[in-house]
mmCIF file of C-alpha atoms and ligand atoms in Angstrom:
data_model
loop_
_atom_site.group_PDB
_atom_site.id
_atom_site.type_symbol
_atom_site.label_atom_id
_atom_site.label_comp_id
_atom_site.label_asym_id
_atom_site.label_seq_id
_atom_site.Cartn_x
_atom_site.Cartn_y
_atom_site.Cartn_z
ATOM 1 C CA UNK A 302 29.231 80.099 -48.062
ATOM 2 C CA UNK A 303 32.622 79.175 -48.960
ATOM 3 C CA UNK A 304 34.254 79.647 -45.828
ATOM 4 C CA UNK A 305 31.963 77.221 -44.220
ATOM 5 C CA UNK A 306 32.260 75.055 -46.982
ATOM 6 C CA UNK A 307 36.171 75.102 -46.520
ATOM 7 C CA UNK A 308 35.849 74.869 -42.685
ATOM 8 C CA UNK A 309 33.718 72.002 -43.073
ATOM 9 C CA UNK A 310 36.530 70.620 -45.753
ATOM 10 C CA UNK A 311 38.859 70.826 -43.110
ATOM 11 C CA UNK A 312 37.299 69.593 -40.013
ATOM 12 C CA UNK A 313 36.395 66.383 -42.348
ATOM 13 C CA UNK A 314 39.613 65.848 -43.155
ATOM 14 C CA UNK A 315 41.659 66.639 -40.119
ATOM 15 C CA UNK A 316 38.812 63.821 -38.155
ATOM 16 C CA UNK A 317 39.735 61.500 -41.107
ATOM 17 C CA UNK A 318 43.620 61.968 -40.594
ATOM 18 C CA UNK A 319 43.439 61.643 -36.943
ATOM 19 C CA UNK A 320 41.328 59.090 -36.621
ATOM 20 C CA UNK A 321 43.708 57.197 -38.768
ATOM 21 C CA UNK A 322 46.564 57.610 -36.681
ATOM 22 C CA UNK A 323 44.232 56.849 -33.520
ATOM 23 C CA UNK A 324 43.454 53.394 -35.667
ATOM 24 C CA UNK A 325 47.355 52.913 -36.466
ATOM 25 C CA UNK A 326 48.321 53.701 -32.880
ATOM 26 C CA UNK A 327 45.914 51.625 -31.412
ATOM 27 C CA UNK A 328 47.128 48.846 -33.989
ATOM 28 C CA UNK A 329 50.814 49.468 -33.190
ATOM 29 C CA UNK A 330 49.390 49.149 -29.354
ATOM 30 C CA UNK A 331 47.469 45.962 -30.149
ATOM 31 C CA UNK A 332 50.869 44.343 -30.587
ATOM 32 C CA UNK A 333 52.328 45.456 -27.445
ATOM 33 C CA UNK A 334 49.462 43.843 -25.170
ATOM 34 C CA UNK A 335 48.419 46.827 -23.271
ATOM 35 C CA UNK A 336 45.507 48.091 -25.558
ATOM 36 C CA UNK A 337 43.415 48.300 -22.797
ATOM 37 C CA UNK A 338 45.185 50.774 -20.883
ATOM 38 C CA UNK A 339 46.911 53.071 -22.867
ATOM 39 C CA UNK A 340 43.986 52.880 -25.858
ATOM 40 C CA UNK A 341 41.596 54.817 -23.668
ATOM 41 C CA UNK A 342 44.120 58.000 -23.380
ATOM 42 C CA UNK A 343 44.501 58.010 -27.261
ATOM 43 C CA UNK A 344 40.843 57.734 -27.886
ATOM 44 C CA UNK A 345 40.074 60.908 -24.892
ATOM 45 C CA UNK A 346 42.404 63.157 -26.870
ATOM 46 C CA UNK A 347 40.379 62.754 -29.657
ATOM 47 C CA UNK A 348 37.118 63.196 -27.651
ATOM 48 C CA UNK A 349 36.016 66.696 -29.857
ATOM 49 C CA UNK A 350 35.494 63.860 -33.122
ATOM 50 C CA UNK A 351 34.062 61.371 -31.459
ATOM 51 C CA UNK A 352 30.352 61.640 -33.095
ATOM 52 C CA UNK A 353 27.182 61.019 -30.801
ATOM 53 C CA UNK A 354 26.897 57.631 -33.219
ATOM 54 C CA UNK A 355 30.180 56.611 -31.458
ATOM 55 C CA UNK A 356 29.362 57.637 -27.529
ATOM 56 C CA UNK A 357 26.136 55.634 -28.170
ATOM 57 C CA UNK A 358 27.736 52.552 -29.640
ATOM 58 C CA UNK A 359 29.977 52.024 -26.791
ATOM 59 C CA UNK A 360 27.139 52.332 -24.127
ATOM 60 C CA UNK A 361 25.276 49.902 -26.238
ATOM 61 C CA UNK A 362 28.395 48.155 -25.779
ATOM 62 C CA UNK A 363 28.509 48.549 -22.803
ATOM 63 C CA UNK A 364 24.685 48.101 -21.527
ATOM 64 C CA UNK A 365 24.682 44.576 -24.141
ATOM 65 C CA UNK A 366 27.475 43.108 -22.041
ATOM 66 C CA UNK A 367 25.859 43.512 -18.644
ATOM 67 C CA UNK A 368 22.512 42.752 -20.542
ATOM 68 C CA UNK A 369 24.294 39.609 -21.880
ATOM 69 C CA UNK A 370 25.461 38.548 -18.621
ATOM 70 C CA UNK A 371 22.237 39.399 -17.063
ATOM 71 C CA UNK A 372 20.884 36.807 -19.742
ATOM 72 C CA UNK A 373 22.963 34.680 -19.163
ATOM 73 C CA UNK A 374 22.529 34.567 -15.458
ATOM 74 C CA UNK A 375 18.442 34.149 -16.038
ATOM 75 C CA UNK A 376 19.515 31.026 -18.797
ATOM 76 C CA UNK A 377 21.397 29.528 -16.293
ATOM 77 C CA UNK A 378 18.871 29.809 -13.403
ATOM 78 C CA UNK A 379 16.334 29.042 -15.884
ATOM 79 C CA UNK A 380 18.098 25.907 -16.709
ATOM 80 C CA UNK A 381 18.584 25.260 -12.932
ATOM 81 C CA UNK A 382 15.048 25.322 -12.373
ATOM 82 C CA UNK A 383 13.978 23.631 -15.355
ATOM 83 C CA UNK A 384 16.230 20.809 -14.554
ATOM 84 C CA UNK A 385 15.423 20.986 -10.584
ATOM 85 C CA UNK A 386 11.882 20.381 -11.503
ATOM 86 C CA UNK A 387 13.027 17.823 -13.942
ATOM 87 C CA UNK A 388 14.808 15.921 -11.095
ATOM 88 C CA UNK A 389 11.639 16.585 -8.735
ATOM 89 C CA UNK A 390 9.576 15.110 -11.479
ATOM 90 C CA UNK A 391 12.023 12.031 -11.519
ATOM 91 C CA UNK A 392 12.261 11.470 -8.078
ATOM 92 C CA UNK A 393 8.377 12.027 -8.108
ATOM 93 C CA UNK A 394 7.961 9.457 -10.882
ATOM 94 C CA UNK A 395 10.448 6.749 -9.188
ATOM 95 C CA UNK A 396 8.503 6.876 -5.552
ATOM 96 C CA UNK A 397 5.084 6.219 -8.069
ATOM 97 C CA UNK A 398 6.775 3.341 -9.539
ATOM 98 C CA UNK A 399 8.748 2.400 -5.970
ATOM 99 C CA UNK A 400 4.913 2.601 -4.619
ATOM 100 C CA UNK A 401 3.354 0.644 -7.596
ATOM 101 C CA UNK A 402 6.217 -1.822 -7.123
ATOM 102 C CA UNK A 403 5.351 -2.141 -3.208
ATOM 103 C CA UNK A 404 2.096 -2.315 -3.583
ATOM 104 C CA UNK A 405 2.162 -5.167 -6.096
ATOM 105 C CA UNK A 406 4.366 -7.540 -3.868
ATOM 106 C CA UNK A 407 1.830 -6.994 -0.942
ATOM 107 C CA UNK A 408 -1.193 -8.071 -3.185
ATOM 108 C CA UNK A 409 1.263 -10.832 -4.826
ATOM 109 C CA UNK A 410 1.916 -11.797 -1.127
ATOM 110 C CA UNK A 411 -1.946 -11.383 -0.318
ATOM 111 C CA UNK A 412 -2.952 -13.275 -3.104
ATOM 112 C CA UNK A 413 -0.093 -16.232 -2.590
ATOM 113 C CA UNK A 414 -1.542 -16.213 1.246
ATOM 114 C CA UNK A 415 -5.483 -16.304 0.342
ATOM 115 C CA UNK A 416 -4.237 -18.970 -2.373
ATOM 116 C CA UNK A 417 -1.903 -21.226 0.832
ATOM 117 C CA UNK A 418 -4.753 -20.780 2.796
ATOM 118 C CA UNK A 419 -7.446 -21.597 -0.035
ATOM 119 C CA UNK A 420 -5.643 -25.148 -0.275
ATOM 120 C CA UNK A 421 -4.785 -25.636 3.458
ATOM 121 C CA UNK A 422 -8.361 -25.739 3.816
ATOM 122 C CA UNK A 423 -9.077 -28.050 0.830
ATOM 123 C CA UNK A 424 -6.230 -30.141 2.346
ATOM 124 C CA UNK A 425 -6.819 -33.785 3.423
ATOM 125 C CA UNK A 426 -4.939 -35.575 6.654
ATOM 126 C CA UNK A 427 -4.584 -38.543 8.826
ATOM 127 C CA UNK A 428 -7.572 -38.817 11.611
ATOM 128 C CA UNK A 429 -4.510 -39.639 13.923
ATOM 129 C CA UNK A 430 -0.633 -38.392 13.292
ATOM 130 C CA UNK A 431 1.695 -40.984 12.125
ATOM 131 C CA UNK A 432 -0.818 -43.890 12.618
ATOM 132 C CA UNK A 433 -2.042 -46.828 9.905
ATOM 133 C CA UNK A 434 -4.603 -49.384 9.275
ATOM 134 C CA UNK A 435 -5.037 -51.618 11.781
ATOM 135 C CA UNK A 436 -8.067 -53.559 10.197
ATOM 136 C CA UNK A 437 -9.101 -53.132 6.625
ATOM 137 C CA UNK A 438 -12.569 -51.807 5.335
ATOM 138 C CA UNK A 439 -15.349 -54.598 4.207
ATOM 139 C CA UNK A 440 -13.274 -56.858 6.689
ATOM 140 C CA UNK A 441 -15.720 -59.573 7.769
ATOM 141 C CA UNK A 442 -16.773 -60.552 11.546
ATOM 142 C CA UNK A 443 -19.251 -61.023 14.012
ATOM 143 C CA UNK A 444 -17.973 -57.614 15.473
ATOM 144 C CA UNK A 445 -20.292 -55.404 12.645
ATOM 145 C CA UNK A 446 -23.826 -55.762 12.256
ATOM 146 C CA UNK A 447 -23.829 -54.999 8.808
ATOM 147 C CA UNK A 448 -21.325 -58.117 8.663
ATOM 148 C CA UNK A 449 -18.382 -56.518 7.252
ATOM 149 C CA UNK A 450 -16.304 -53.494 8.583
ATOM 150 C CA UNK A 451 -17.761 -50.466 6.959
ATOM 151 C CA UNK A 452 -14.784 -48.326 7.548
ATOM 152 C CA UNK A 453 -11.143 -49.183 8.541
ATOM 153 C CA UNK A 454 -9.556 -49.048 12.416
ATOM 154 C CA UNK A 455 -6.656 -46.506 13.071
ATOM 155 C CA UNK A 456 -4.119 -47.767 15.319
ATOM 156 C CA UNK A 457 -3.808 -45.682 18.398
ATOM 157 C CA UNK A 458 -3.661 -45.863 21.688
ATOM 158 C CA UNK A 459 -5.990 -44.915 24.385
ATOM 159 C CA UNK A 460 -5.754 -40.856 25.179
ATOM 160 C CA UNK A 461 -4.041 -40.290 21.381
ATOM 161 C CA UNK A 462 -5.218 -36.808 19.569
ATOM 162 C CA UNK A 463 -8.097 -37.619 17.181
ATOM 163 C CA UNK A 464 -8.337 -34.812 14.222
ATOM 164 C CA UNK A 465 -10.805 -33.431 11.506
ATOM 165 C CA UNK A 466 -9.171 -35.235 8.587
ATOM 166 C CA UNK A 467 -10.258 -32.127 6.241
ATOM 167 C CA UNK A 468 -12.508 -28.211 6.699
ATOM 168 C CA UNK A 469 -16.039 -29.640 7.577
ATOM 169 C CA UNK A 470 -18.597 -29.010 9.844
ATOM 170 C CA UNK A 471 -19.711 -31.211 12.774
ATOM 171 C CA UNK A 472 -23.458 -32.720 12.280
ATOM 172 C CA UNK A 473 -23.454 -34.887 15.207
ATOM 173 C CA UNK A 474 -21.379 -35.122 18.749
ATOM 174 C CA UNK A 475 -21.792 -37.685 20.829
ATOM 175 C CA UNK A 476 -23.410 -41.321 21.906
ATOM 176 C CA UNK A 477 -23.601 -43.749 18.534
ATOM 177 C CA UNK A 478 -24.396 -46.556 20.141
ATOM 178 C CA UNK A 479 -22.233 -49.806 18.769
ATOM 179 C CA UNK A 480 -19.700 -46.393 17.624
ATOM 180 C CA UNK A 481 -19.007 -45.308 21.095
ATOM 181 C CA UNK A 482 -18.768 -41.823 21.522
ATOM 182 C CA UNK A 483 -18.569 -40.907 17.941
ATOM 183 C CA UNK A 484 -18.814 -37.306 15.959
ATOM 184 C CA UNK A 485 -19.756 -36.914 12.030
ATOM 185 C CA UNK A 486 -18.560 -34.370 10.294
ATOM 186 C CA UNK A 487 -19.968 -32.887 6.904
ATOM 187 C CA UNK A 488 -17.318 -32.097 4.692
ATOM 188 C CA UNK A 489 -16.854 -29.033 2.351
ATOM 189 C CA UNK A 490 -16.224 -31.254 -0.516
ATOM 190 C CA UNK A 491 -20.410 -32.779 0.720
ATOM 191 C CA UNK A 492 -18.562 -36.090 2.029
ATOM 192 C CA UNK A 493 -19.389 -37.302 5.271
ATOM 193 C CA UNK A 494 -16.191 -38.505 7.895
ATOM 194 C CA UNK A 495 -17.079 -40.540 11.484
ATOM 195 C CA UNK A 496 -14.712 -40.879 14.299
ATOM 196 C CA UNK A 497 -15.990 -44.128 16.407
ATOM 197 C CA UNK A 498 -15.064 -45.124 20.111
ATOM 198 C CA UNK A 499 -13.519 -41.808 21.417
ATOM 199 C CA UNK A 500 -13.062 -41.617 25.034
ATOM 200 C CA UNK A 501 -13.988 -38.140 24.828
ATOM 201 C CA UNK A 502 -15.734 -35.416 22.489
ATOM 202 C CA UNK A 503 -13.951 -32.124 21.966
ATOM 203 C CA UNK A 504 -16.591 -30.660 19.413
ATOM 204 C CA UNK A 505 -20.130 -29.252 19.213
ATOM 205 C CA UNK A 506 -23.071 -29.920 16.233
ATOM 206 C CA UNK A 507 -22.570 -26.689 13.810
ATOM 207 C CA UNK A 508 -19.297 -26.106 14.883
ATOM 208 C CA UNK A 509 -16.648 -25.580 11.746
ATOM 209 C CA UNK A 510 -13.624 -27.442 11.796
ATOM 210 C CA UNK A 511 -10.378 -27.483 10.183
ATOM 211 C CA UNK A 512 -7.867 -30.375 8.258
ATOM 212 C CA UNK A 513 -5.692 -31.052 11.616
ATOM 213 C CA UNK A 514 -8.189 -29.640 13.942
ATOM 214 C CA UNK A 515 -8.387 -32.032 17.279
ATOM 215 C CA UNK A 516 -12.188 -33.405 17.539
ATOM 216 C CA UNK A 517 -11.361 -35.553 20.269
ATOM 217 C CA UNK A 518 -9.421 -38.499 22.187
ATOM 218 C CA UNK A 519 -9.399 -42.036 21.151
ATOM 219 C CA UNK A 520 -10.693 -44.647 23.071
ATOM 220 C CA UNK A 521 -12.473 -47.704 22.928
ATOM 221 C CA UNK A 522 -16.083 -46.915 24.070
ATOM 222 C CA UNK A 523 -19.133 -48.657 22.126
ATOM 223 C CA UNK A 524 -18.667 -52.230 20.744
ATOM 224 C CA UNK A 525 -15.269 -52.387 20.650
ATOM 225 C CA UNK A 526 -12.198 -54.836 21.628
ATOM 226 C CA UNK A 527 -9.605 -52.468 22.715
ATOM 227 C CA UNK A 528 -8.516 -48.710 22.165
ATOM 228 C CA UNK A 529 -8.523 -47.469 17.920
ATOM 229 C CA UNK A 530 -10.203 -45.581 15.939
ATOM 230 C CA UNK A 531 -13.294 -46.216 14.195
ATOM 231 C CA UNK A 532 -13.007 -44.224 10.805
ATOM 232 C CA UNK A 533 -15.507 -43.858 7.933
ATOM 233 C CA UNK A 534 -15.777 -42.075 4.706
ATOM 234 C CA UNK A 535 -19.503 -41.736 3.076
ATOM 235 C CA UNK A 536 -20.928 -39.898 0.009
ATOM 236 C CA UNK A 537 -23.954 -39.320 1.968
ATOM 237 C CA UNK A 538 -25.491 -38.682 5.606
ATOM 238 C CA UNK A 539 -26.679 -42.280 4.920
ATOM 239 C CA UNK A 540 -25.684 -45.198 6.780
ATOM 240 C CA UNK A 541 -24.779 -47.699 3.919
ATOM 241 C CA UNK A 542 -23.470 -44.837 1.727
ATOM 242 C CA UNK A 543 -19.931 -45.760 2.985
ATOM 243 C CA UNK A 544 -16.702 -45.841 0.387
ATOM 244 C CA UNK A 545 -13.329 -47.311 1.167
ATOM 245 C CA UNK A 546 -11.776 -44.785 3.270
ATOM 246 C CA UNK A 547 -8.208 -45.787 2.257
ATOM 247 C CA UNK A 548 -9.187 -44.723 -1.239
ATOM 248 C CA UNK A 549 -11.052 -41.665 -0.371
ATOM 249 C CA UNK A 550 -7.925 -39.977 1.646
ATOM 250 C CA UNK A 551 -5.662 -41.050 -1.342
ATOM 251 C CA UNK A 552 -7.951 -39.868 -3.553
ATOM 252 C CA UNK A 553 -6.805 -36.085 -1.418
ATOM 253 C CA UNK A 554 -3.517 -36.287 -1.452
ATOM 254 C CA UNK A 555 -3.439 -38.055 2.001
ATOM 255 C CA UNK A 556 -0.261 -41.032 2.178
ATOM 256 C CA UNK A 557 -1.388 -43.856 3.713
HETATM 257 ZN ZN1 ZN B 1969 -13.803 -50.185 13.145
#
């Protein structure tokens, strides 16, 4: 019993003494920069008192460094991927928006054309480009049977382009007796335009017609001195419903 004891004694502190010179050697090492290589020699002469605690420790060691770096590599292609799929979600998020963004101009631009469009159509013009009043409205003369002019003459010259003066649609085409050749148009606005003395008719009862839109040629057809145009404005269908049709193209934006 107290051999075993005193072997054990010994064994304990023999380890002890050795292993403190293996710590001061490898300390005296440290210094020299070469721990590395010539620590590993020390430490295999001393392999008998190395414990199991020790062998285990520096395969933990061992497997936590390639475990760490194994880690590390799955953080940093985590990372990757989580910021991949962040820039796929970006790039995803700016065609949206680049898409939203496109698709807004085209309905601005739809909208802006239905709106140029909208007041094209509502748009007023001269019966014939460029021309004026040749003869007033309510002028007096034996000319009118009503005794006064109930509309005003265009100046223009035989064969010159006669137009719609606004979007309307044609309720009569053709003889008018003291008009000529005339055509009456129903506005959209429910105002009623005639075009007297044309030398021809370019337009059909039902047909729709534009501001602009040639009706026909001037001429001077019907009771009538020499080539114009015959041009009325009325509230109504009515003959008699007439209004000065000076005022009613300046009252659309018409110069005259
Ligand atoms: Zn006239």
């Amino acid at each position: 019993m107290a051999f075993t004891r005193a072997t054990g004694k010994h064994r304990g502190a023999s380890r002890l003494a050795r292993r403190s010179a293996g710590i001061a050697g490898v300390a005296a090492l440290a210094t020299t920069g070469v721990v590395g290589t010539l620590a590993s020699p020390a430490l295999a002469a001393d392999t008998d008192d190395r414990s199991p605690e020790d062998t285990g420790l520096t395969r933990v060691i061992a497997d936590e460094s390639i475990a760490d770096q194994l880690n590390a590599q799955a953080a940093a292609q985590e990372r990757e991927a989580t910021e991949a799929e962040a820039r796929a979600k970006a790039r995803a998020e700016a065609k949206r928006e680049a898409e939203a963004r496109a698709q807004e101009i085209r309905e601005a631009e739809e909208r802006a054309a239905r709106e140029a469009e909208r007041r094209r159509l509502a748009s007023f013009t001269l019966p014939v480009a460029g021309s004026y009043v040749s003869t007033g409205y309510k002028t007096g003369g034996s000319l009118w049977s009503s005794g006064s002019h109930s509309g005003v003459d265009f100046h223009a010259s035989y064969g010159s382009s006669v137009v719609s003066v606004g979007s309307g649609t044609v309720v009569e085409a053709g003889w008018g007796g003291a008009y000529g050749n005339n055509i009456v148009i129903r506005m959209n606005d429910g105002t009623y335009t005639q075009y007297g003395h044309l030398s021809s008719i370019g337009v059909y009862v039902g047909q729709t017609v534009e501001p602009g839109q040639q009706i026909g040629v001037s001429g001077s057809t019907g009771n009538s001195t020499g080539p114009h145009l015959h041009f009325e404005a009325r509230a109504t269908a009515e003959y008699g419903s007439d209004i000065n049709p000076v005022a009613y193209l300046r009252a659309r934006g018409v110069s005259l």
